[in-house]
Structures are given as C-alpha cells and as structure tokens.
C-alpha cells in the first residue's frame, strides 16, 4: 500500500491571500535560509519557478550547477528535455510550477542528506499549500520516495497515479535519467502523454476533438 509523506497528506490548501504573494514570501525566506551547510556553497537559492495557479507542480531532486548559477530550476540539459516532455502533455513551462526537494545545490551534485531534507522541505510543503495543484509530478527516485514515503523504485511506480485526497501524485522517471539512458524516453513520453489526457490538455486530446468535430460536420 502506498502512503503519502505525513507532512503532505494533511496539507490544507491556502485560502485568501494570493498564491503569487505567498510564493514570493516563501522564496524570500528560502533566499535568507541558513538552516543547513548547503547555504555556504550556494551561488543562488533555487526556490522554484512557474505559474502560481498551476494545476501541475513538478518536483525534482535538487539544483545542479546551471540552476545554482541562474537561480531557476531545470535550466540545463535535463530542463531542455523537460520542456519537450511537457509538450507531450500539451503543457508549456508557463502552465506549471517547477520545484525541487532541496532549494540549494549539494556539492558535486551528491545525494541530499536526511537532515538537509528535513530542514528544507517545509518550503516545499508551503509551496504546495500556496499553489494547491491537482497533480504533483514527482520526477525520479528521490522526489518520489520522499513524497510517497516508499522504498519502492521509480521503475515500478512511474505512470501510476496515487490519490492523496487534495491532489494526485504522479511519479515519472527523472528527465536526466533519459539523457544517459535513452531507453527511458518512451516511458517518459508515454507518461506525459497520459498526464495530458487526464488533464484534458494533451495534443492527442486535441487531435480527437478535431476528429470528432469533422465527424459531426
Ligand atoms: N535536476 C533536478 O532534480 N533539479 C533541477 O533543478 C535540475 C536538475
């Protein structure tokens, strides 16, 4: 049985103040954060970026070198492929909000440590609360294991939605994994296409609408 991380299972979406204002406040808090040693080596904090009203929030692991330099998530090669994958769902970067489990780059891109996750993830929880997305797309093992509180690997979990009450968790392979292992591309592209079908935004849907309309005329 898949369980959701307790801090996310009980989440109450915000009401009242605008999502944009709440996200700006969270970003300012993250920029000033010195809760763990990762603050010593960062060029920029990478709080996350995108549409404050997004129906889809994507969660990666942690900023890499390019993200640390620019202060934005997924701006390197994996990000370029992620933009392409969003297209399979009929989405653009303007439609979604992209964040990471950690807001600062771990040295040499090492794995995040438990204490860093514990100290940093209140920011992520507050972002989910501010945005109130329909889908949390967890990219890769790291984000998926964290949100779903599971030791099961992404290979067995990808493309299988898990309902979490207020939102649905939708695990996919990490886009970077498909850069090193091209055999993962078909699964990633199919999972993003299926996400678009669920949202009613996919190109396949649009193609069906056109076909339906021409049948009717
Ligand atoms: N990989 C991640 O997990 N996050 C980024 O922002 C970039 C690469």
Coordinates of C-alpha atoms and ligand atoms in Angstrom, one line a residue:
X1 CA 0.0 0.0 0.0
X2 CA 1.4 3.4 -1.0
X3 CA 1.4 6.0 1.7
X4 CA 1.9 9.7 1.4
X5 CA 4.5 11.6 3.4
X6 CA 2.6 12.7 6.6
X7 CA 3.5 16.4 6.1
X8 CA 1.9 16.3 2.6
X9 CA -1.0 14.0 3.4
X10 CA -2.5 16.5 5.8
X11 CA -1.9 19.6 3.7
X12 CA -4.5 22.3 3.7
X13 CA -4.5 24.5 0.6
X14 CA -4.4 28.2 1.3
X15 CA -7.5 30.4 1.1
X16 CA -7.4 34.1 1.0
X17 CA -4.0 35.6 0.2
X18 CA -2.9 35.3 -3.4
X19 CA -0.7 32.3 -4.4
X20 CA 1.7 34.7 -6.0
X21 CA 2.2 36.7 -2.8
X22 CA 2.6 33.5 -0.8
X23 CA 5.2 32.1 -3.2
X24 CA 7.2 35.4 -3.2
X25 CA 7.2 35.2 0.6
X26 CA 8.5 31.6 0.6
X27 CA 11.2 32.5 -2.0
X28 CA 12.3 35.4 0.2
X29 CA 12.5 33.1 3.2
X30 CA 14.5 30.5 1.2
X31 CA 16.9 33.2 0.0
X32 CA 17.7 34.1 3.6
X33 CA 17.8 30.5 4.8
X34 CA 20.9 29.3 6.7
X35 CA 19.4 26.2 8.3
X36 CA 22.0 23.8 6.8
X37 CA 25.5 23.9 5.5
X38 CA 24.4 24.0 1.9
X39 CA 24.0 27.7 2.2
X40 CA 27.8 28.1 2.4
X41 CA 28.4 26.8 -1.1
X42 CA 25.4 28.2 -3.0
X43 CA 25.6 30.9 -5.6
X44 CA 21.8 31.3 -5.6
X45 CA 18.9 29.6 -3.8
X46 CA 16.6 27.9 -6.3
X47 CA 13.2 28.1 -4.7
X48 CA 11.2 27.1 -7.8
X49 CA 9.6 28.9 -10.7
X50 CA 6.4 28.9 -12.6
X51 CA 2.7 29.6 -12.6
X52 CA 1.3 30.3 -9.1
X53 CA -2.1 28.9 -10.2
X54 CA -0.6 25.8 -11.8
X55 CA -2.7 22.7 -12.0
X56 CA 0.5 20.7 -12.2
X57 CA 3.5 21.1 -9.9
X58 CA 6.7 19.2 -10.9
X59 CA 9.2 18.2 -8.2
X60 CA 12.8 17.3 -8.9
X61 CA 15.7 16.4 -6.6
X62 CA 18.0 19.5 -6.1
X63 CA 19.5 22.2 -8.2
X64 CA 22.6 21.3 -10.3
X65 CA 25.4 23.6 -11.4
X66 CA 23.4 25.6 -14.0
X67 CA 20.4 26.0 -11.7
X68 CA 22.7 27.3 -8.9
X69 CA 24.2 29.8 -11.2
X70 CA 20.8 31.1 -12.6
X71 CA 18.6 30.6 -9.5
X72 CA 16.0 28.8 -11.6
X73 CA 15.1 25.1 -11.7
X74 CA 15.8 22.7 -14.6
X75 CA 17.6 25.2 -16.9
X76 CA 20.3 22.7 -18.1
X77 CA 20.1 19.7 -20.5
X78 CA 17.5 17.9 -18.3
X79 CA 15.4 21.1 -18.3
X80 CA 15.5 21.3 -22.1
X81 CA 14.2 17.8 -22.3
X82 CA 11.6 18.5 -19.6
X83 CA 10.2 21.4 -21.7
X84 CA 9.9 18.9 -24.6
X85 CA 8.1 16.4 -22.3
X86 CA 5.6 19.0 -21.1
X87 CA 4.7 19.3 -24.8
X88 CA 3.6 15.7 -24.8
X89 CA 1.1 16.7 -22.1
X90 CA 0.1 19.7 -24.1
X91 CA 1.6 22.0 -21.5
X92 CA 4.3 24.7 -21.5
X93 CA 6.5 25.9 -18.7
X94 CA 4.1 28.8 -18.3
X95 CA 1.4 26.3 -17.3
X96 CA 3.3 24.6 -14.5
X97 CA 5.3 25.3 -11.4
X98 CA 8.7 23.5 -11.1
X99 CA 10.4 23.0 -7.7
X100 CA 12.9 20.7 -6.1
X101 CA 13.0 18.8 -2.8
X102 CA 16.2 20.8 -1.9
X103 CA 16.5 24.5 -2.7
X104 CA 20.3 24.6 -2.7
X105 CA 22.8 22.7 -4.7
X106 CA 24.6 19.8 -2.9
X107 CA 28.3 19.9 -3.5
X108 CA 29.3 17.9 -6.6
X109 CA 25.6 17.0 -7.0
X110 CA 25.8 14.4 -4.3
X111 CA 22.6 13.0 -2.9
X112 CA 20.6 15.1 -0.5
X113 CA 21.2 14.1 3.2
X114 CA 18.3 13.3 5.6
X115 CA 19.0 16.3 7.8
X116 CA 19.0 18.6 4.7
X117 CA 15.7 17.2 3.6
X118 CA 14.1 17.6 7.0
X119 CA 15.3 21.2 7.2
X120 CA 14.4 22.2 3.7
X121 CA 11.1 20.5 2.9
X122 CA 8.9 22.9 4.9
X123 CA 9.5 25.3 2.0
X124 CA 8.2 22.6 -0.5
X125 CA 5.2 21.9 1.7
X126 CA 4.3 25.6 1.9
X127 CA 4.7 25.9 -1.9
X128 CA 2.2 23.0 -2.4
X129 CA -0.2 24.7 0.1
X130 CA 0.1 28.0 -1.7
X131 CA -0.4 26.6 -5.2
X132 CA -3.0 24.0 -4.5
X133 CA -2.1 21.9 -7.6
X134 CA -4.2 19.0 -8.9
X135 CA -1.1 16.9 -9.7
X136 CA 2.2 16.6 -8.0
X137 CA 4.5 15.1 -10.6
X138 CA 7.5 13.6 -8.8
X139 CA 10.5 13.2 -11.1
X140 CA 12.8 10.4 -10.3
X141 CA 13.5 8.2 -7.4
X142 CA 14.4 10.8 -5.0
X143 CA 11.3 13.0 -5.1
X144 CA 9.0 10.0 -5.5
X145 CA 10.4 8.2 -2.5
X146 CA 10.2 11.3 -0.4
X147 CA 6.6 12.2 -1.3
X148 CA 5.2 8.7 -1.4
X149 CA 7.2 7.6 1.7
X150 CA 8.2 4.4 -0.1
X151 CA 11.3 2.4 -0.7
X152 CA 9.9 1.2 -4.0
X153 CA 11.9 2.4 -7.0
X154 CA 10.6 4.6 -9.8
X155 CA 10.7 1.8 -12.3
X156 CA 7.8 0.1 -10.7
X157 CA 5.9 3.4 -9.8
X158 CA 6.2 5.6 -12.9
X159 CA 2.9 6.4 -14.7
X160 CA 0.8 5.1 -11.8
X161 CA -1.2 7.9 -10.2
X162 CA -1.6 7.8 -6.4
X163 CA -4.6 9.8 -5.0
X164 CA -3.7 11.8 -1.9
X165 CA -7.0 13.5 -1.2
X166 CA -6.5 17.1 -2.3
X167 CA -4.1 16.2 -5.1
X168 CA -2.8 13.2 -7.1
X169 CA 0.8 12.2 -7.0
X170 CA 2.1 11.1 -10.5
X171 CA 5.6 9.6 -10.5
X172 CA 7.7 9.7 -13.6
X173 CA 11.4 9.0 -14.4
X174 CA 13.7 11.9 -13.9
X175 CA 14.4 13.6 -17.3
X176 CA 18.1 13.5 -16.6
X177 CA 17.9 9.7 -16.5
X178 CA 16.7 9.6 -20.0
X179 CA 19.6 11.7 -21.2
X180 CA 22.0 9.0 -20.0
X181 CA 19.7 6.1 -20.9
X182 CA 17.6 6.8 -24.0
X183 CA 15.6 3.6 -23.4
X184 CA 13.7 5.6 -20.7
X185 CA 12.4 8.1 -23.2
X186 CA 9.5 6.0 -24.5
X187 CA 8.2 5.6 -20.9
X188 CA 8.6 9.3 -20.0
X189 CA 6.9 10.4 -23.2
X190 CA 4.0 7.9 -22.7
X191 CA 3.6 9.1 -19.0
X192 CA 3.5 12.8 -20.0
X193 CA 1.0 12.0 -22.8
X194 CA -1.2 10.1 -20.3
X195 CA -0.9 13.1 -17.9
X196 CA -2.2 15.4 -20.6
X197 CA -5.1 13.0 -21.2
X198 CA -6.0 13.2 -17.5
X199 CA -5.8 17.0 -17.6
X200 CA -7.6 17.2 -20.9
X201 CA -4.7 19.2 -22.3
X202 CA -2.8 16.6 -24.4
X203 CA -2.2 17.0 -28.1
X204 CA -3.8 13.6 -28.5
X205 CA -7.0 15.0 -27.0
X206 CA -6.8 18.0 -29.3
X207 CA -6.4 15.6 -32.3
X208 CA -9.5 13.6 -31.0
X209 CA -11.5 16.9 -30.7
X210 CA -10.6 17.8 -34.3
X211 CA -11.6 14.2 -35.5
X212 CA -14.9 14.4 -33.5
X213 CA -15.7 17.8 -35.0
X214 CA -15.1 16.7 -38.5
X215 CA -17.2 13.5 -38.0
X216 CA -20.1 15.7 -36.8
X217 CA -19.9 18.2 -39.7
Ligands
LIG1 N1 17.8 18.1 -11.6 C1 16.9 18.3 -10.6 O1 16.5 17.4 -9.9 N2 16.6 19.6 -10.4 C2 17.0 20.6 -11.1 O2 16.6 21.8 -10.9 C3 17.9 20.3 -12.2 C4 18.3 19.1 -12.4

